[in-house]
Short mmCIF file of C-alpha atoms (C1' of nucleotides) in Angstrom, two decimals:
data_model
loop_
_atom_site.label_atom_id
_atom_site.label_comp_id
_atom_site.label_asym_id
_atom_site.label_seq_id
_atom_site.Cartn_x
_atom_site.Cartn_y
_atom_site.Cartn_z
CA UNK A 1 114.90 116.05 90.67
CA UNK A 2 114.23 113.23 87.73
CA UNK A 3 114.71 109.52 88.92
CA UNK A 4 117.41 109.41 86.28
CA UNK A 5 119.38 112.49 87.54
CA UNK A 6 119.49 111.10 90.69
CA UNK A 7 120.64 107.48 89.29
CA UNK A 8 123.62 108.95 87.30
CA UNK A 9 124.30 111.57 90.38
CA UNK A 10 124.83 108.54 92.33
CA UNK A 11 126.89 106.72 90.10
CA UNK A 12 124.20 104.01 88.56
CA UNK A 13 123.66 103.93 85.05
CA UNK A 14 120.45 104.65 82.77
CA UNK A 15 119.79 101.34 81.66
CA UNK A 16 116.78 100.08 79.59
CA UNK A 17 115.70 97.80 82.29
CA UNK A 18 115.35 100.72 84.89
CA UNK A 19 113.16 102.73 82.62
CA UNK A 20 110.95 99.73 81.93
CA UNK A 21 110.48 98.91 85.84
CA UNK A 22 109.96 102.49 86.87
CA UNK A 23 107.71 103.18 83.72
CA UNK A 24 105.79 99.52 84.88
CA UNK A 25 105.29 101.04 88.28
CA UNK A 26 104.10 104.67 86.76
CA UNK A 27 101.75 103.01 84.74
CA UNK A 28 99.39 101.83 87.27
CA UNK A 29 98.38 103.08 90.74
CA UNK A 30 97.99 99.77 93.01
CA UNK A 31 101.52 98.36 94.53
CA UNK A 32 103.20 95.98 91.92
CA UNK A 33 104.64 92.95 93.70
CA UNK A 34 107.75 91.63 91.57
CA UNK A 35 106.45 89.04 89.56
CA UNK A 36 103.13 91.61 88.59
CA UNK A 37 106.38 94.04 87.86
CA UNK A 38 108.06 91.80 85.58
CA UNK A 39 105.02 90.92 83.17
CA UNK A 40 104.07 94.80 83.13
CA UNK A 41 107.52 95.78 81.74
CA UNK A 42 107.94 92.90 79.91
CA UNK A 43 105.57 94.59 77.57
CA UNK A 44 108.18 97.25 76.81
CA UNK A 45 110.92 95.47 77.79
CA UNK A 46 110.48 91.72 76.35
CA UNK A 47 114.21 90.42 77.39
CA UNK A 48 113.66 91.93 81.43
CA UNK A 49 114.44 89.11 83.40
CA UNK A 50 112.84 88.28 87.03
CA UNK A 51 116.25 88.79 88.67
CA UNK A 52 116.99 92.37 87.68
CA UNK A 53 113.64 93.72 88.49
CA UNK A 54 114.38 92.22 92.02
CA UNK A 55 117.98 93.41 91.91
CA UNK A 56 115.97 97.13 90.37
CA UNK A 57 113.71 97.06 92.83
CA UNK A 58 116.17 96.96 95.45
CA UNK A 59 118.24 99.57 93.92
CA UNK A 60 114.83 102.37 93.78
CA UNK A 61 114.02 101.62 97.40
CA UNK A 62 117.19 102.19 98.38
CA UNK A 63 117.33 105.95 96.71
CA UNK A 64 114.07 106.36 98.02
CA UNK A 65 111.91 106.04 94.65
CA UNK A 66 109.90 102.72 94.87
CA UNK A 67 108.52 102.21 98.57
CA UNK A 68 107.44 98.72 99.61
CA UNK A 69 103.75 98.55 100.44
CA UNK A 70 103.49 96.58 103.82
CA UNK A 71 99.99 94.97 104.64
CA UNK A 72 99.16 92.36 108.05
CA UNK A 73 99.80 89.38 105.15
CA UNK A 74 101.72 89.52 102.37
CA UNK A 75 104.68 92.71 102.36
CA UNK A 76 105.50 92.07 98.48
CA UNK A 77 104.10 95.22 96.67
CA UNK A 78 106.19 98.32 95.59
CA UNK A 79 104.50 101.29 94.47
CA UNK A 80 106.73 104.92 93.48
CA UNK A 81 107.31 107.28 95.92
CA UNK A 82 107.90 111.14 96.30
CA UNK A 83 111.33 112.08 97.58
CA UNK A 84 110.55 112.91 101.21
CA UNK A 85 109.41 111.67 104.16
CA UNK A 86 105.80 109.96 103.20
CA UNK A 87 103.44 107.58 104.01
CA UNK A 88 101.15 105.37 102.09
CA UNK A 89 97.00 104.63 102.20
CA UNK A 90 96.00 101.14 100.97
CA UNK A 91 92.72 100.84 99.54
CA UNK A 92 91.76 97.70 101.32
CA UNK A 93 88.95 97.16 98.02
CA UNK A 94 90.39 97.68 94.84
CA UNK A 95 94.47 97.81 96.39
CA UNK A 96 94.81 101.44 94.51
CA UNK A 97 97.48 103.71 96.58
CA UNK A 98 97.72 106.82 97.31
CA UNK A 99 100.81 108.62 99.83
CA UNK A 100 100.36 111.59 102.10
CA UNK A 101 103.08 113.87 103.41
CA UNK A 102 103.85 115.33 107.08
CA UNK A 103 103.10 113.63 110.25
CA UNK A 104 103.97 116.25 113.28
CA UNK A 105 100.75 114.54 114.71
CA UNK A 106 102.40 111.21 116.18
CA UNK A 107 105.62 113.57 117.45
CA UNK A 108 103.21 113.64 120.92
CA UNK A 109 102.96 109.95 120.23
CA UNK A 110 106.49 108.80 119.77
CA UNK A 111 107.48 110.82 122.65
CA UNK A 112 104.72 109.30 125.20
CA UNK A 113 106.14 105.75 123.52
CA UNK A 114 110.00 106.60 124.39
CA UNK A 115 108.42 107.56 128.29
CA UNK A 116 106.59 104.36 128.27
CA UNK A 117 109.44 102.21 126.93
CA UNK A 118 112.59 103.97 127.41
CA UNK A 119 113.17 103.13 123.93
CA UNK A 120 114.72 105.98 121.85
CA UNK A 121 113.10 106.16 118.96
CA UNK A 122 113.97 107.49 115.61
CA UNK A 123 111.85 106.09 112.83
CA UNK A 124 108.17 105.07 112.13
CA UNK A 125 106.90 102.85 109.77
CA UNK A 126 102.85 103.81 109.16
CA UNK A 127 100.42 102.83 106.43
CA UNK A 128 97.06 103.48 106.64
CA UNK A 129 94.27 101.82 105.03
CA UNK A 130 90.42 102.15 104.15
CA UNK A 131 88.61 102.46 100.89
CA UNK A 132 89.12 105.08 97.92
CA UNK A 133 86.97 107.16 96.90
CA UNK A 134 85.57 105.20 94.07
CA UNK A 135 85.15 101.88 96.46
CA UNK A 136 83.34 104.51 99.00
CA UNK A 137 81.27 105.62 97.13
CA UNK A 138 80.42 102.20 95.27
CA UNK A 139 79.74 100.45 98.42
CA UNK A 140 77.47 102.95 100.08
CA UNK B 1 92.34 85.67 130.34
CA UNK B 2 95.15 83.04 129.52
CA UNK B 3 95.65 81.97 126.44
CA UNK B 4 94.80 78.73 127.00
CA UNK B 5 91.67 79.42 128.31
CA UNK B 6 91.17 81.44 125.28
CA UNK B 7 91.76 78.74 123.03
CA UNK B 8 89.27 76.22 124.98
CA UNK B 9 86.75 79.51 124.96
CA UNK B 10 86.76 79.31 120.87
CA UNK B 11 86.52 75.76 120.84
CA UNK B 12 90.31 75.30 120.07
CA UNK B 13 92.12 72.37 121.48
CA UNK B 14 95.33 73.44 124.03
CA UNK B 15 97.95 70.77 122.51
CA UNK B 16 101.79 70.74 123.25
CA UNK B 17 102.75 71.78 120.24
CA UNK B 18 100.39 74.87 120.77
CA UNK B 19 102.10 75.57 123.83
CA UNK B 20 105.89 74.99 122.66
CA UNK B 21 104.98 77.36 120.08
CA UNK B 22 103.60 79.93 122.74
CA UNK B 23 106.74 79.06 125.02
CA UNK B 24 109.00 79.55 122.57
CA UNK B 25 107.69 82.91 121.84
CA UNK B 26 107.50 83.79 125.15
CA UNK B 27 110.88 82.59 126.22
CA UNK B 28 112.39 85.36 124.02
CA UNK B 29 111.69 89.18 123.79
CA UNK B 30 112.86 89.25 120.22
CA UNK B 31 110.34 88.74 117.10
CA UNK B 32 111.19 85.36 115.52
CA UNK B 33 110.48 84.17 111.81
CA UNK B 34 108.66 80.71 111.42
CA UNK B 35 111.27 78.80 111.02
CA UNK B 36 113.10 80.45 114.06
CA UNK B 37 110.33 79.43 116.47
CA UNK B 38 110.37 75.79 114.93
CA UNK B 39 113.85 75.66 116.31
CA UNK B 40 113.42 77.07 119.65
CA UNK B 41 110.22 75.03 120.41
CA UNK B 42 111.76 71.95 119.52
CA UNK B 43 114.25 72.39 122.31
CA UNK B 44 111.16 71.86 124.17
CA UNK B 45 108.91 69.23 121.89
CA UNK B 46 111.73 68.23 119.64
CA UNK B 47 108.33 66.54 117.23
CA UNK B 48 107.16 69.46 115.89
CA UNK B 49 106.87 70.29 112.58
CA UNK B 50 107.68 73.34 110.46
CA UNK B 51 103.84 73.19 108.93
CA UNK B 52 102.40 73.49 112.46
CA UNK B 53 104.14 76.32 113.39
CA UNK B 54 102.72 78.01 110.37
CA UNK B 55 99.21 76.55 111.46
CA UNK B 56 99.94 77.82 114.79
CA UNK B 57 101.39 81.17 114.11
CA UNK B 58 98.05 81.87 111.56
CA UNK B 59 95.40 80.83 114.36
CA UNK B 60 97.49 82.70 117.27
CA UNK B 61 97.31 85.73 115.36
CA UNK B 62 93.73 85.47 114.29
CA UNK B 63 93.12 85.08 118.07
CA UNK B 64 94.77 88.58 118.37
CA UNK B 65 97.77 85.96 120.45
CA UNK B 66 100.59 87.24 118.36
CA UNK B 67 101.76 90.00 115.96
CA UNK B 68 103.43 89.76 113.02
CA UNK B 69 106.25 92.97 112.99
CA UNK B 70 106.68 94.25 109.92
CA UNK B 71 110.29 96.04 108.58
CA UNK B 72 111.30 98.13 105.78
CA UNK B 73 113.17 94.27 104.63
CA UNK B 74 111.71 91.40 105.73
CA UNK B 75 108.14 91.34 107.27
CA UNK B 76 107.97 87.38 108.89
CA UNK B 77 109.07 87.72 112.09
CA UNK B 78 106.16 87.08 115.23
CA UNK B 79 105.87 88.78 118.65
CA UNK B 80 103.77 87.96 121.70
CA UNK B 81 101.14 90.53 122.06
CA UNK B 82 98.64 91.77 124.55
CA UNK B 83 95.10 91.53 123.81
CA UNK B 84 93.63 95.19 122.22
CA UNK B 85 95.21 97.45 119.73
CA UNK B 86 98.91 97.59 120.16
CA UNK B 87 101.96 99.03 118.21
CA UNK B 88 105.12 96.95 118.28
CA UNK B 89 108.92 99.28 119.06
CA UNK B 90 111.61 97.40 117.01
CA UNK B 91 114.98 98.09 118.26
CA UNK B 92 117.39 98.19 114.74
CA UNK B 93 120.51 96.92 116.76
CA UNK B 94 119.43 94.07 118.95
CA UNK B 95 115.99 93.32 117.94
CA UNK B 96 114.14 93.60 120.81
CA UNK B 97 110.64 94.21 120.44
CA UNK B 98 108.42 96.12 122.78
CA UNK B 99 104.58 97.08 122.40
CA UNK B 100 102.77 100.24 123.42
CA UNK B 101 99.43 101.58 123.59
CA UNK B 102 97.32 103.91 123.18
CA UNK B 103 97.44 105.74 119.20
CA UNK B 104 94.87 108.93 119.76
CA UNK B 105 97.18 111.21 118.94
CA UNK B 106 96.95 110.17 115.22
CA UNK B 107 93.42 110.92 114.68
CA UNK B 108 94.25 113.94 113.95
CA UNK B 109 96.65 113.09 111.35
CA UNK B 110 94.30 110.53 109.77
CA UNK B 111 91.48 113.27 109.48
CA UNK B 112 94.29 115.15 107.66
CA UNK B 113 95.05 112.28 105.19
CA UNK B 114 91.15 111.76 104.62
CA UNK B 115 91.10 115.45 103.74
CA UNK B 116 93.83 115.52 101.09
CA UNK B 117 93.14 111.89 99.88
CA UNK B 118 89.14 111.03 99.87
CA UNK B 119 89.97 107.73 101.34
CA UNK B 120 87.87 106.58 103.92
CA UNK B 121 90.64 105.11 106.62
CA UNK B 122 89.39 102.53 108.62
CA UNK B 123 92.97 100.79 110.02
CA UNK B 124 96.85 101.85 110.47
CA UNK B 125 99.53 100.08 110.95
CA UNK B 126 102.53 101.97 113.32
CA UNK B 127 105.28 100.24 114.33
CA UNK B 128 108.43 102.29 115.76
CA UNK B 129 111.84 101.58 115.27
CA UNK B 130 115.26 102.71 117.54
CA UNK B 131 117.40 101.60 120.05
CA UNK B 132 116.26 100.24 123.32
CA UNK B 133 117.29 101.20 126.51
CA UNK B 134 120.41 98.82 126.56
CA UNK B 135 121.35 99.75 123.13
CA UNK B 136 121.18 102.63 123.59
CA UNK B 137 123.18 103.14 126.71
CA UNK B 138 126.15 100.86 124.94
CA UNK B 139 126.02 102.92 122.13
CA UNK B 140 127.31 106.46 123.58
"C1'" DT C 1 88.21 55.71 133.68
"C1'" DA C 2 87.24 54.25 129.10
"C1'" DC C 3 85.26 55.54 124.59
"C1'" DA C 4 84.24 57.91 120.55
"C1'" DC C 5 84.50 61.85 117.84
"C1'" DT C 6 87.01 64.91 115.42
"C1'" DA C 7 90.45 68.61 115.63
"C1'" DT C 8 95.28 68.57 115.18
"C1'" DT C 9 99.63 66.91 113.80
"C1'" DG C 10 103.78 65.82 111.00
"C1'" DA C 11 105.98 64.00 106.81
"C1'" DA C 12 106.27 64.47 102.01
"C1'" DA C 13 105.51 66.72 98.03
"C1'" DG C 14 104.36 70.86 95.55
"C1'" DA C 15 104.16 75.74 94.52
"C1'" DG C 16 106.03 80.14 94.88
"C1'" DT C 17 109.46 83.54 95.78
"C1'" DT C 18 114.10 85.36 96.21
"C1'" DT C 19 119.14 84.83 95.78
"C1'" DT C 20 123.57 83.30 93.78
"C1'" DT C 21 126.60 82.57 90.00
"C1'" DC C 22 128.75 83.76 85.87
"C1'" DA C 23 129.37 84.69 81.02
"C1'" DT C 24 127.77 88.42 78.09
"C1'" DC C 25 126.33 93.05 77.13
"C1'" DA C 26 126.13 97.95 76.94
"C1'" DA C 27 126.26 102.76 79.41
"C1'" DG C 28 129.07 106.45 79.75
"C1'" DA C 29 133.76 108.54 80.58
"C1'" DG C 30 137.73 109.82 78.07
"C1'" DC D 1 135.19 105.32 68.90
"C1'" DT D 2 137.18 102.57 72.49
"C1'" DC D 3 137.63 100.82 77.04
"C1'" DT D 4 136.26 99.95 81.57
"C1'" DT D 5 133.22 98.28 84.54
"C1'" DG D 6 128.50 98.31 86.11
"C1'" DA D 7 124.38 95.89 84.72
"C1'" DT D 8 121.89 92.07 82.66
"C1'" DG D 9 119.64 87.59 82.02
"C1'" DA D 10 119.52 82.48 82.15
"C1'" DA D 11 120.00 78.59 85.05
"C1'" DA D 12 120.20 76.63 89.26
"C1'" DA D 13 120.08 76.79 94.11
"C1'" DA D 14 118.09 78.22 98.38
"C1'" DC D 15 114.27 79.57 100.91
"C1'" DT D 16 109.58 80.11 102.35
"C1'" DC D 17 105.02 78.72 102.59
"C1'" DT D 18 100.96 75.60 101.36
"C1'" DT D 19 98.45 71.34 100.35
"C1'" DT D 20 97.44 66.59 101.18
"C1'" DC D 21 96.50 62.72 103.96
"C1'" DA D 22 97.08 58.99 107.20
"C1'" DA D 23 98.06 58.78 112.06
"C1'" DT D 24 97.62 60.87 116.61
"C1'" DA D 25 95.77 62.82 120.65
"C1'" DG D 26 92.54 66.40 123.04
"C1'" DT D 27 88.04 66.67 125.15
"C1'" DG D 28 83.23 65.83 126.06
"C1'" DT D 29 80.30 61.96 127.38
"C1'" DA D 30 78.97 57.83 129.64
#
DNA sequence: TACACTATTGAAAGAGTTTTTCATCAAGAG
DNA sequence: CTCTTGATGAAAAACTCTTTCAATAGTGTA
């Protein structure tokens, strides 16, 4: 389903800011942080003001769309997301982002973790990181 | 080794405001944000400022002392944390943070994401969320 | 124990980042 | 086309974090 049939299936409008904040974040493929948001729509979008790309931001996370790219310092970066369960991979050179899907691997994990803690766990947070491609092969 | 004799060992100095910062942290088994610690350790070393907690908080977890915890809103909270690689538990009622170790099961999963991406991953973060044992317990 | 050296500290000011408020605007249902 | 109400943007406030610098206090040495 479109990002914009599942705004109005919700009950949020199609507004001119949206498409210029989701556009900003389709344009490029390294995690926006708000402010790098802003000036990339602003270029479609020259009224967009700092507050609703915060207040958009929130909204697309929130349905699931925009996914907020965590790293050890500095958790400020959105980048889109497939609907689904997904994860993302950092380039930790060039900050490019890719996502992967399915992670039946760590079920062994999170079930040794609930033994270990007696914590009952029912969500995971994982991000992996490492060079593309492109930096691989440029730094070999 | 103690932490304080890991400080001396790197040629760090053990001061009290080091060690209301490390009390402070210890003294609860939630993650607290900067400015939380500030207020617990001053219960303790009432002096302290909000800039040397940062100081301390940045060196602590250079030394591998602490760990930030990251979450889906709002990534500025510290733990303890035991020396070696570690994943942090986040209970999403109370709080409570526990750490676990031990993360071979996802080697499989990473050799996956190489596969489909062409990254070269190098580093993950994992951090589980739930309910602890209490919470849990309370809540059925 | 006293001294000297220098890492560390804390206050103030500055730089960012995120939120609140509120009058205005415009998307979309009827 | 009109109306209703969600959404917007500017300004200001509230936070969060960093930089600067004089004063302080660990720690090795004598």
């Amino acid at each position: 389903m479109d990002w914009e049939d599942l705004l109005s299936q919700r009950g949020h409008r199609i507004t001119a800011a949206r498409r210029a904040v989701m556009t900003a974040l389709e344009s490029v493929d390294v995690p926006l942080a708000a402010a790098e948001v802003l000036e990339e729509a602003r270029t479609r979008h020259p009224r967009l003001g700092l507050v609703t790309v915060y207040r958009t931001l929130d909204l697309f996370q929130e349905l699931g769309l925009v996914r907020r790219v965590h790293r050890e310092v500095g958790c400020h970066a959105y980048t889109t997301a497939s609907p689904g369960h997904h994860h993302a991979i950092v380039c930790r050179q060039c900050g490019r982002a890719a996502e992967f899907s399915g992670c039946q691997e760590i079920h062994a994990l999170i079930q040794r973790a609930e033994d270990e803690t007696g914590f009952q766990i029912d969500g995971h947070m994982l991000q992996l990181s490492g060079l593309c491609r492109e930096c691989a092969r440029g730094s070999e």
